[in-house]
PDB file of C-alpha atoms in Angstrom:
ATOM      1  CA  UNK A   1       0.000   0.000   0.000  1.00 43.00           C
ATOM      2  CA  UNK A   2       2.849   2.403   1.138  1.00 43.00           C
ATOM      3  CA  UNK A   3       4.432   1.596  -2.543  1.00 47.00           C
ATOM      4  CA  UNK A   4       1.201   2.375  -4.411  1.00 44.00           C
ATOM      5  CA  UNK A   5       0.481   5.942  -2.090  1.00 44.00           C
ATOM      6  CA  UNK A   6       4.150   6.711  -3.426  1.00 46.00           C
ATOM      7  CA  UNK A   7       3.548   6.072  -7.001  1.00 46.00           C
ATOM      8  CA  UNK A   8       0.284   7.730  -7.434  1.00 49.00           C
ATOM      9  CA  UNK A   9       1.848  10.943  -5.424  1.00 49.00           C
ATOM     10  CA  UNK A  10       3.517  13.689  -6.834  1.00 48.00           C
ATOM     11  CA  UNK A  11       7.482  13.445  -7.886  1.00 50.00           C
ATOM     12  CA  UNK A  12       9.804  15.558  -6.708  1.00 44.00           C
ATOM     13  CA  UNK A  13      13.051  16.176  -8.379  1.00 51.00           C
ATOM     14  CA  UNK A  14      16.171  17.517  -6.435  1.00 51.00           C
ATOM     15  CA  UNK A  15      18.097  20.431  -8.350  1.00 52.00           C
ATOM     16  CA  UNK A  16      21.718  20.294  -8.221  1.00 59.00           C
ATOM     17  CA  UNK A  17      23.298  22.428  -5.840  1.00 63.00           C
ATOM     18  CA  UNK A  18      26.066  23.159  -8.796  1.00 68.00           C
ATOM     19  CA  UNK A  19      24.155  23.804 -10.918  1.00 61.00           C
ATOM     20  CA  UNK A  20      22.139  26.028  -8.856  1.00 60.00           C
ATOM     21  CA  UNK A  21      25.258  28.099  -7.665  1.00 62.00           C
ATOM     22  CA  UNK A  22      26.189  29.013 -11.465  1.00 68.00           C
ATOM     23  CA  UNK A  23      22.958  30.404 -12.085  1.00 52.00           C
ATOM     24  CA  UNK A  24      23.190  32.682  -9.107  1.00 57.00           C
ATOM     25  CA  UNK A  25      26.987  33.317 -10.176  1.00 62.00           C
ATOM     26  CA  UNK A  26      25.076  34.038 -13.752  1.00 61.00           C
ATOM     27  CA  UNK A  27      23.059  36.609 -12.170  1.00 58.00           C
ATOM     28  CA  UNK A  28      25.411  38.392  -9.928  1.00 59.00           C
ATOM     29  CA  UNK A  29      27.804  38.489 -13.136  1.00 59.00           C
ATOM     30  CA  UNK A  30      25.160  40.508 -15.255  1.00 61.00           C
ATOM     31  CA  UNK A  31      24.102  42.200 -12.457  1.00 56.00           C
ATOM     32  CA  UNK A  32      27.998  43.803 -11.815  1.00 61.00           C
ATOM     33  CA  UNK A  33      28.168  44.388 -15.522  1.00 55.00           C
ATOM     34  CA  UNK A  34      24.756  46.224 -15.988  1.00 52.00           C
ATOM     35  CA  UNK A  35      26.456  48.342 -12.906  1.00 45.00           C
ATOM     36  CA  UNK A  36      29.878  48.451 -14.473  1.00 45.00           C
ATOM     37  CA  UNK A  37      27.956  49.820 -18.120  1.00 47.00           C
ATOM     38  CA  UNK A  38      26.218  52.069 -15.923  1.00 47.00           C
ATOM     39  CA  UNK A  39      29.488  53.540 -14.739  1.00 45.00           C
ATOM     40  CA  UNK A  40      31.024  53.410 -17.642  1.00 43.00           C
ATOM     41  CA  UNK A  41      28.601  55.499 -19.523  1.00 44.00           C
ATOM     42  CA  UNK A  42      28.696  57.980 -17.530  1.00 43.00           C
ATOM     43  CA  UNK A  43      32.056  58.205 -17.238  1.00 40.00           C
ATOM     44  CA  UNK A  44      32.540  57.995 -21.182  1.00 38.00           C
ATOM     45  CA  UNK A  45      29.631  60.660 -21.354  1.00 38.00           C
ATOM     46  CA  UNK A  46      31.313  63.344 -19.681  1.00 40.00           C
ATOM     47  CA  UNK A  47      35.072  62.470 -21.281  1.00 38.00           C
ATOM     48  CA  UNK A  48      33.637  63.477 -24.623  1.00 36.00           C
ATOM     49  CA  UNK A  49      31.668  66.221 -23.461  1.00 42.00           C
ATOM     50  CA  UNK A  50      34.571  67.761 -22.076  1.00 47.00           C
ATOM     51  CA  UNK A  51      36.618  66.820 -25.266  1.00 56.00           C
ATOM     52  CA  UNK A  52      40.233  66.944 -23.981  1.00 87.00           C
ATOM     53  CA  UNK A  53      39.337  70.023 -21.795  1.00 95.00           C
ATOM     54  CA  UNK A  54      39.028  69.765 -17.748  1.00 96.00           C
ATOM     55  CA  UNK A  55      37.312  72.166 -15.442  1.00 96.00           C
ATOM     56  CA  UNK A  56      39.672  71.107 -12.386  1.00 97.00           C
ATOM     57  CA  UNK A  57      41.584  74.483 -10.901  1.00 97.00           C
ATOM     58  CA  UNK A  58      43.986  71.777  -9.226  1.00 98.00           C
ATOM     59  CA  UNK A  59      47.966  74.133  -9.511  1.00 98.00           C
ATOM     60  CA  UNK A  60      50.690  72.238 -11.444  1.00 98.00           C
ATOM     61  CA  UNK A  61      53.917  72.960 -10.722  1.00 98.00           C
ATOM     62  CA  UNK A  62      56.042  72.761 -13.970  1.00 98.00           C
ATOM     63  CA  UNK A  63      59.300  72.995 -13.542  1.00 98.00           C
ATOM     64  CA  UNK A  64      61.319  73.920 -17.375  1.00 97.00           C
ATOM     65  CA  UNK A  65      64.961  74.932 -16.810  1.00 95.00           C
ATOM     66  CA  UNK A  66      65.223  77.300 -14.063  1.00 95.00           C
ATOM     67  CA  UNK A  67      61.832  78.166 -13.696  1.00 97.00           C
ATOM     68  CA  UNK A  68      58.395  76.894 -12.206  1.00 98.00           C
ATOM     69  CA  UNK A  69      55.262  77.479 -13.608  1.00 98.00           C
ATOM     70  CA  UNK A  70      52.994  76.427 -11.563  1.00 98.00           C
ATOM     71  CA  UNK A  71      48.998  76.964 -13.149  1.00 98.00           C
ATOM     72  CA  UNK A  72      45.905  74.935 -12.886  1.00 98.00           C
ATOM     73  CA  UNK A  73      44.971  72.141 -14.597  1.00 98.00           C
ATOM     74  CA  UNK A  74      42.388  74.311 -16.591  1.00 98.00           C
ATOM     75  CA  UNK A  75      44.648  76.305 -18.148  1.00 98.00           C
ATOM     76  CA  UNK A  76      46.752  73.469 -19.040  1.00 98.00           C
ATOM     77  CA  UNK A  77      45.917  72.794 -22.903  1.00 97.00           C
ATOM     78  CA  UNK A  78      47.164  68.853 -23.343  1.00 96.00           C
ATOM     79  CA  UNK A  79      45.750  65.809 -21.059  1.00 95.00           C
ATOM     80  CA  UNK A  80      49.427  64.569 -20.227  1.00 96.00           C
ATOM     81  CA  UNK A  81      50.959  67.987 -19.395  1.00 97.00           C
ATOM     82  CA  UNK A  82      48.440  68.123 -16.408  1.00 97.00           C
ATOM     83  CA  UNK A  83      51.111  66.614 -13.902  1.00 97.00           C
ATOM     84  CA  UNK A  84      53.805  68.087 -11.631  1.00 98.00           C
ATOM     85  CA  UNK A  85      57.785  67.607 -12.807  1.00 97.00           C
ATOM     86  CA  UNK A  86      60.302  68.986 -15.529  1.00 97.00           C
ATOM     87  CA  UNK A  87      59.145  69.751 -19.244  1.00 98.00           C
ATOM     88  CA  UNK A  88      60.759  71.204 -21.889  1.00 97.00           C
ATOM     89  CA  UNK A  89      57.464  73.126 -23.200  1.00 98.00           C
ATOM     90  CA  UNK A  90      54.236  73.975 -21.711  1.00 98.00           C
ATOM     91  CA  UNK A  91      51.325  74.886 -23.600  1.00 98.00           C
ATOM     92  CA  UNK A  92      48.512  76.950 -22.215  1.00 98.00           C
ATOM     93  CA  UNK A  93      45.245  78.153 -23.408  1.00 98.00           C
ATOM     94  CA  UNK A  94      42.591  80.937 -22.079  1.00 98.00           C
ATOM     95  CA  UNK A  95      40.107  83.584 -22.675  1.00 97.00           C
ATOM     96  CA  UNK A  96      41.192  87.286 -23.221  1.00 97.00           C
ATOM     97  CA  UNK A  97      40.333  89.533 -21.649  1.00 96.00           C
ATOM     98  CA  UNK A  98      39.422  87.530 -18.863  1.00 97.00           C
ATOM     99  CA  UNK A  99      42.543  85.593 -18.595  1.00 97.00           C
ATOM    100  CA  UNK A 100      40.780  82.602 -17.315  1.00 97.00           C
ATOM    101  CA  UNK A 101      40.516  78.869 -18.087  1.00 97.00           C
ATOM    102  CA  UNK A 102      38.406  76.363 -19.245  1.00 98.00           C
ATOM    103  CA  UNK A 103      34.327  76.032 -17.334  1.00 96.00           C
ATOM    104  CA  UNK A 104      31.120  75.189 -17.628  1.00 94.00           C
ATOM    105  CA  UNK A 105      30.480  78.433 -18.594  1.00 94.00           C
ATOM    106  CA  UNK A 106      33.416  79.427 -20.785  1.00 94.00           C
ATOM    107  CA  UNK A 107      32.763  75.977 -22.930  1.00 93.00           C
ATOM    108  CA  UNK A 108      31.578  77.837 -26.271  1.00 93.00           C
ATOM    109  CA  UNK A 109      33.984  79.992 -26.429  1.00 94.00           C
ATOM    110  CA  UNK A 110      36.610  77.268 -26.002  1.00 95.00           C
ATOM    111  CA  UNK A 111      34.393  74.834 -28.218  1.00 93.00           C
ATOM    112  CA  UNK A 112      34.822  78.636 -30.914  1.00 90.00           C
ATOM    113  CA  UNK A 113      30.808  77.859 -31.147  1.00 88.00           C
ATOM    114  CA  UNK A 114      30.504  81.633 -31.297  1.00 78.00           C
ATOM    115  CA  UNK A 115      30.800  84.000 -33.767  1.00 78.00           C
ATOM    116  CA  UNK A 116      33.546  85.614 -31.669  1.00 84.00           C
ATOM    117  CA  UNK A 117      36.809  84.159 -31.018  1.00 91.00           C
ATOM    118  CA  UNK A 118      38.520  84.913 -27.748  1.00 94.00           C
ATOM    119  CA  UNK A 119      40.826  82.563 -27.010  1.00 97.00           C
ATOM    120  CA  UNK A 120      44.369  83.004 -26.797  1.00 98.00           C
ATOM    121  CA  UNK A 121      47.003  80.050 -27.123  1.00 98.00           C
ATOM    122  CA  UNK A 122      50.482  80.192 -24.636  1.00 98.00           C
ATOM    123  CA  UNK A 123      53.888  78.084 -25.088  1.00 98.00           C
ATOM    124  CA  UNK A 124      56.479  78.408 -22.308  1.00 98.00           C
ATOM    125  CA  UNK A 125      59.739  76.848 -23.640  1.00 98.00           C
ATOM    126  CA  UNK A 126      63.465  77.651 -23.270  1.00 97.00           C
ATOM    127  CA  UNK A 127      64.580  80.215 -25.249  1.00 95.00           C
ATOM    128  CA  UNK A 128      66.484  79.402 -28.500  1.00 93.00           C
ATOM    129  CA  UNK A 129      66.900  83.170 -29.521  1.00 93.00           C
ATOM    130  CA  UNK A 130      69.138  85.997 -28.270  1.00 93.00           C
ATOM    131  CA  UNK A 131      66.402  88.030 -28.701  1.00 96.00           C
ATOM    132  CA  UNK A 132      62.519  88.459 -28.464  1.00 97.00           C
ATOM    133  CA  UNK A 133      60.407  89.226 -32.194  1.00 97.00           C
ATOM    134  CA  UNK A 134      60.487  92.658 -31.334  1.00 98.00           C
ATOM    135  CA  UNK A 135      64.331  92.673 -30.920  1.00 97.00           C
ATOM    136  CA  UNK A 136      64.680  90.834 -33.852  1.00 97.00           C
ATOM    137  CA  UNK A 137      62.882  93.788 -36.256  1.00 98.00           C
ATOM    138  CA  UNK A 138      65.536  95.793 -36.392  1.00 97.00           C
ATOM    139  CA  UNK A 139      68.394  93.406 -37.147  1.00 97.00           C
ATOM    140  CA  UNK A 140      66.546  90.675 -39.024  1.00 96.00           C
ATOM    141  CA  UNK A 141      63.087  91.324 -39.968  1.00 97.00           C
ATOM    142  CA  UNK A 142      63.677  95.095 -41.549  1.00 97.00           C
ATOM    143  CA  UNK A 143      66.111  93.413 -44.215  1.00 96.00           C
ATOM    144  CA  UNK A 144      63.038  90.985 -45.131  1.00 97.00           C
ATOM    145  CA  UNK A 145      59.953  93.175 -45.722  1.00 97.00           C
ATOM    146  CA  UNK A 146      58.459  94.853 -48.259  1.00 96.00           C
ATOM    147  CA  UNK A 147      58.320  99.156 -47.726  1.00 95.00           C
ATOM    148  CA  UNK A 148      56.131 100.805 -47.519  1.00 95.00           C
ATOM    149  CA  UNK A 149      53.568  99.398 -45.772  1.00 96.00           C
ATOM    150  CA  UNK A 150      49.687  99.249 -45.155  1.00 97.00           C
ATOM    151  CA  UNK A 151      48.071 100.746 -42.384  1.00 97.00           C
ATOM    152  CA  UNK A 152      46.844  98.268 -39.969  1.00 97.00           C
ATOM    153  CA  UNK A 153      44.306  97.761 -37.049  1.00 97.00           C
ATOM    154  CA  UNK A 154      45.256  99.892 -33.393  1.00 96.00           C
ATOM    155  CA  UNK A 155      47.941 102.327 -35.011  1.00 97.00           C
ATOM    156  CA  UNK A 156      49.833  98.813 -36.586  1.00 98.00           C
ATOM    157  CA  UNK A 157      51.767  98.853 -39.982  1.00 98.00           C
ATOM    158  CA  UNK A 158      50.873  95.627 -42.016  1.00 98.00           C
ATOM    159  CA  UNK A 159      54.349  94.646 -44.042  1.00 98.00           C
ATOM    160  CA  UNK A 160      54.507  91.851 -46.612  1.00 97.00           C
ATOM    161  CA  UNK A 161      57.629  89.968 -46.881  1.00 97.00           C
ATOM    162  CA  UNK A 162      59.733  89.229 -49.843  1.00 96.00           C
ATOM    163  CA  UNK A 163      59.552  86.093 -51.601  1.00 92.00           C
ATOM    164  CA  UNK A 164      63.025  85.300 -50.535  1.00 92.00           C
ATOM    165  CA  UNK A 165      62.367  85.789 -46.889  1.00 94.00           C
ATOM    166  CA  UNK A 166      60.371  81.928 -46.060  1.00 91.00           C
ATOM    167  CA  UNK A 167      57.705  83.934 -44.624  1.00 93.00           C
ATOM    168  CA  UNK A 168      55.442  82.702 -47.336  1.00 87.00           C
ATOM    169  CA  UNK A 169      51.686  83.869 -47.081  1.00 91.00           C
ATOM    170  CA  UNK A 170      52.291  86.129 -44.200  1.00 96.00           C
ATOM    171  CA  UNK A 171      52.306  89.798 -42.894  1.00 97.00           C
ATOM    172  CA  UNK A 172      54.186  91.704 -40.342  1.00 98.00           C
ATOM    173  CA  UNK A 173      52.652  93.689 -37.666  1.00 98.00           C
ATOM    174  CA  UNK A 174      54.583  96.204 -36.187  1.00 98.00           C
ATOM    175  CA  UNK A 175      53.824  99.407 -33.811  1.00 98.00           C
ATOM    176  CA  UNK A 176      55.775 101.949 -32.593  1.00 97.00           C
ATOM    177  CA  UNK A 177      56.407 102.015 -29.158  1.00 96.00           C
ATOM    178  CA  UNK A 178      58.303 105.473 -27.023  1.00 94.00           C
ATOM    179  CA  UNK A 179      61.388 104.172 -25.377  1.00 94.00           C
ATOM    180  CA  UNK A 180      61.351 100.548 -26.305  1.00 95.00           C
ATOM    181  CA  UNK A 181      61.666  97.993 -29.282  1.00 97.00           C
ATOM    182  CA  UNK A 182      58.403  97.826 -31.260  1.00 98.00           C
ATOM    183  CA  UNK A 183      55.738  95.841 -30.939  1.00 98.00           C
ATOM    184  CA  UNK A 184      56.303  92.889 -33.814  1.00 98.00           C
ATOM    185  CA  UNK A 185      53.683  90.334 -34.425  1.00 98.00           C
ATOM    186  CA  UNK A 186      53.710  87.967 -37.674  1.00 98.00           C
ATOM    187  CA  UNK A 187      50.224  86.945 -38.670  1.00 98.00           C
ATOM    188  CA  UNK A 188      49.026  84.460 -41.431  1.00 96.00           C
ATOM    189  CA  UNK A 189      47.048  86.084 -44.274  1.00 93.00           C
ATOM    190  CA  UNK A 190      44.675  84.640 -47.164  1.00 87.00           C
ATOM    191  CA  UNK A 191      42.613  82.167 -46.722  1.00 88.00           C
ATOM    192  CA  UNK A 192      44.862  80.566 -43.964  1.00 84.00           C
ATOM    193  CA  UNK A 193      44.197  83.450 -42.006  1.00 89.00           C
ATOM    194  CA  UNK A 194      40.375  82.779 -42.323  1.00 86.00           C
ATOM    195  CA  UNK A 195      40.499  79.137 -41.393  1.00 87.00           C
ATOM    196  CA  UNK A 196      42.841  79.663 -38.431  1.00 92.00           C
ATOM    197  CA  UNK A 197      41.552  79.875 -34.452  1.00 92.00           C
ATOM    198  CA  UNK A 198      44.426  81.982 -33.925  1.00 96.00           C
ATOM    199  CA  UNK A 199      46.326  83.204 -37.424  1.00 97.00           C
ATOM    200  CA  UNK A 200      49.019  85.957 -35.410  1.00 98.00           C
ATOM    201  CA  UNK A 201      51.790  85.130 -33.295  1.00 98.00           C
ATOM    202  CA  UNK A 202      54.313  86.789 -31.077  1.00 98.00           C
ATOM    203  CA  UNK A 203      56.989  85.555 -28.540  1.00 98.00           C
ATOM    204  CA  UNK A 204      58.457  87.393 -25.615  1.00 97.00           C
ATOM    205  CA  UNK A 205      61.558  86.463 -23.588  1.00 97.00           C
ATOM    206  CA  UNK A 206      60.039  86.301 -19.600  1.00 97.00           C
ATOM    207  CA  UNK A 207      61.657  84.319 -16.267  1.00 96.00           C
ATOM    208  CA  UNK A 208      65.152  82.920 -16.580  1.00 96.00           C
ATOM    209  CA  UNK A 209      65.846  81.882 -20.182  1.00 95.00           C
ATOM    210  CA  UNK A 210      62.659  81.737 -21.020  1.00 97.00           C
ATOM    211  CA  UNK A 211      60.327  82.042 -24.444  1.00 98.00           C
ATOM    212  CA  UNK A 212      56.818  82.851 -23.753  1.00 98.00           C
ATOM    213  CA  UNK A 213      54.761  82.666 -27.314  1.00 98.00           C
ATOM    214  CA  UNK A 214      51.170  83.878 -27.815  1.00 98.00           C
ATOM    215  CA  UNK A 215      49.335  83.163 -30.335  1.00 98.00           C
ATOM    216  CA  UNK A 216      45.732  84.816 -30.655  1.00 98.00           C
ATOM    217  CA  UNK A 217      43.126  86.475 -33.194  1.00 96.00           C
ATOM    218  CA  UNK A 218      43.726  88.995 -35.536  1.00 95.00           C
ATOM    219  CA  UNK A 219      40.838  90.591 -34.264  1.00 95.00           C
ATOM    220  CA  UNK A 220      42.817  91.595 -30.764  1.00 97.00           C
ATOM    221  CA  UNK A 221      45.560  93.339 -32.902  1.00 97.00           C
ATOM    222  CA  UNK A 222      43.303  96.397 -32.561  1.00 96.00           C
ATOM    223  CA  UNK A 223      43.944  97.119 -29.330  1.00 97.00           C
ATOM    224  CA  UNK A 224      47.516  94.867 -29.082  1.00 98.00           C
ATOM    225  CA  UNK A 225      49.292  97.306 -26.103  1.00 97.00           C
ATOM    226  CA  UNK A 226      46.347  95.710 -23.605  1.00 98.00           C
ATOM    227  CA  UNK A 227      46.597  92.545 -25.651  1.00 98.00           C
ATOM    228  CA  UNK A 228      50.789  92.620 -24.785  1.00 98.00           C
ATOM    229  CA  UNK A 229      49.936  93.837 -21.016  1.00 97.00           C
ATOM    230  CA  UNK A 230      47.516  91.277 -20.284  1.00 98.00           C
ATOM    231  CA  UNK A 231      49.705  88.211 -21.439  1.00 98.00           C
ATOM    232  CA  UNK A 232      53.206  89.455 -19.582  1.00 97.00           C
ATOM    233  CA  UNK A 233      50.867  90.014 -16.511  1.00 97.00           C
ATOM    234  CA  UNK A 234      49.698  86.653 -17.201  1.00 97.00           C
ATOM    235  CA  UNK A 235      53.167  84.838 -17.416  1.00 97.00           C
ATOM    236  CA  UNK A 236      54.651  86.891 -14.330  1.00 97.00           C
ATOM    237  CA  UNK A 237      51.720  85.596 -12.266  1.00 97.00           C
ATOM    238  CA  UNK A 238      52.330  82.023 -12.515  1.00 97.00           C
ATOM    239  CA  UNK A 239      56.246  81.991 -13.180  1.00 97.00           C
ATOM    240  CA  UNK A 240      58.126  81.422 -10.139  1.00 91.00           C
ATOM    241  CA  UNK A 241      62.051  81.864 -11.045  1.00 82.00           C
ATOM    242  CA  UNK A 242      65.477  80.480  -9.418  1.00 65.00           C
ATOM    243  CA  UNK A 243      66.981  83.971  -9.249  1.00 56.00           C
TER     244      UNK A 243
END
């Protein structure tokens, strides 16, 4: 009777325990990966939002020859120069004239969404030169120009060079200034000029043995003496020197 109570009852089947334990293992895998995508995405979302650019003010300290530079990590143009140690060029970029770097609320201009470009483009290296581009007018660049010139924006003289010169599709700025070299700035021209963020350029000597070059819009050469004030300031505020 017991035999026949057993047969007509219902069956049970035991589940392996093994097998069992992978299926939970199965779960908590996808589980940590739907977490880990989660993450991820996130993470990935803001990395190309920001595009290479970081709104951390964290100060580097730079150290190129005999001089520090120590600036934050906002102002600092390339990923891997954000770090503390020796370099033998550091390249900066911010906003003129507010002098400041990369934000939330400074991304269109640095994205040049705008009709208006403002941003100005800084590289600290040793310098290879005796002298600075306006020291080097009178001595070199006044034997490759072409006189007279054009008057240019902010009281400038536009000069084109001669074809000799290797200065091929570019002008010279210069401006007269009381008591001191002029002010020299070589700018692209044509339609390089057009398609460039920043088409003029100008170096400076600043700290100990070092060349400081800006480049920035030909727009700002109107007004280029607040332009020239702005960006010495600018390098004498973060350079820290061994004399």
């Amino acid at each position: 009777m017991k035999q026949a109570a057993t047969a007509s009852g219902p069956e049970f089947e035991v589940v392996d325990s093994t097998l069992m334990k992978r299926v939970f293992y199965a779960f908590a895998a996808l589980a940590l990966l739907s977490v880990a995508i989660s993450l991820g995405g996130k993470w990935l979302g803001r990395s190309i939002a920001m595009a290479g650019y970081t709104d951390d003010t964290t100060i580097h300290e730079v150290v190129i020859g005999n001089n520090v530079i120590a600036v934050p990590a906002n102002f600092i143009r390339f990923e891997q120069a954000r770090r503390d140690g020796i370099a033998s060029r550091l390249d900066l970029y911010m906003r003129y004239p507010e002098m400041d770097g990369y934000s939330t609320a400074a991304r269109d201009d640095f994205n040049h969404t705008g009709a208006r470009k403002n941003v100005v483009f800084l590289s600290f290296e040793q310098q290879m030169m005796s002298r600075d581009m306006s020291g080097r007018f009178a001595p070199i660049y006044s034997a490759l120009i072409v006189q007279p010139g054009t008057p240019g924006p902010g009281g400038t003289t536009l000069y084109g060079f001669t074809e000799k010169s290797g200065y091929l599709n570019e002008v010279l700025a210069v401006a007269s200034r009381p008591g001191k070299d002029p002010f020299v700035a070589r700018c692209l021209s044509g339609p390089s000029a057009e398609e460039s963020l920043a088409p003029c350029e100008r170096d400076l000597q600043v700290g100990d043995g070092l060349s400081l070059t800006y480049r920035f819009p030909r727009e700002f050469l109107g007004n280029w003496q607040a332009l020239d004030a702005a960006i010495a300031a600018a390098a004498a505020h973060v350079l820290k020197t061994g004399r």
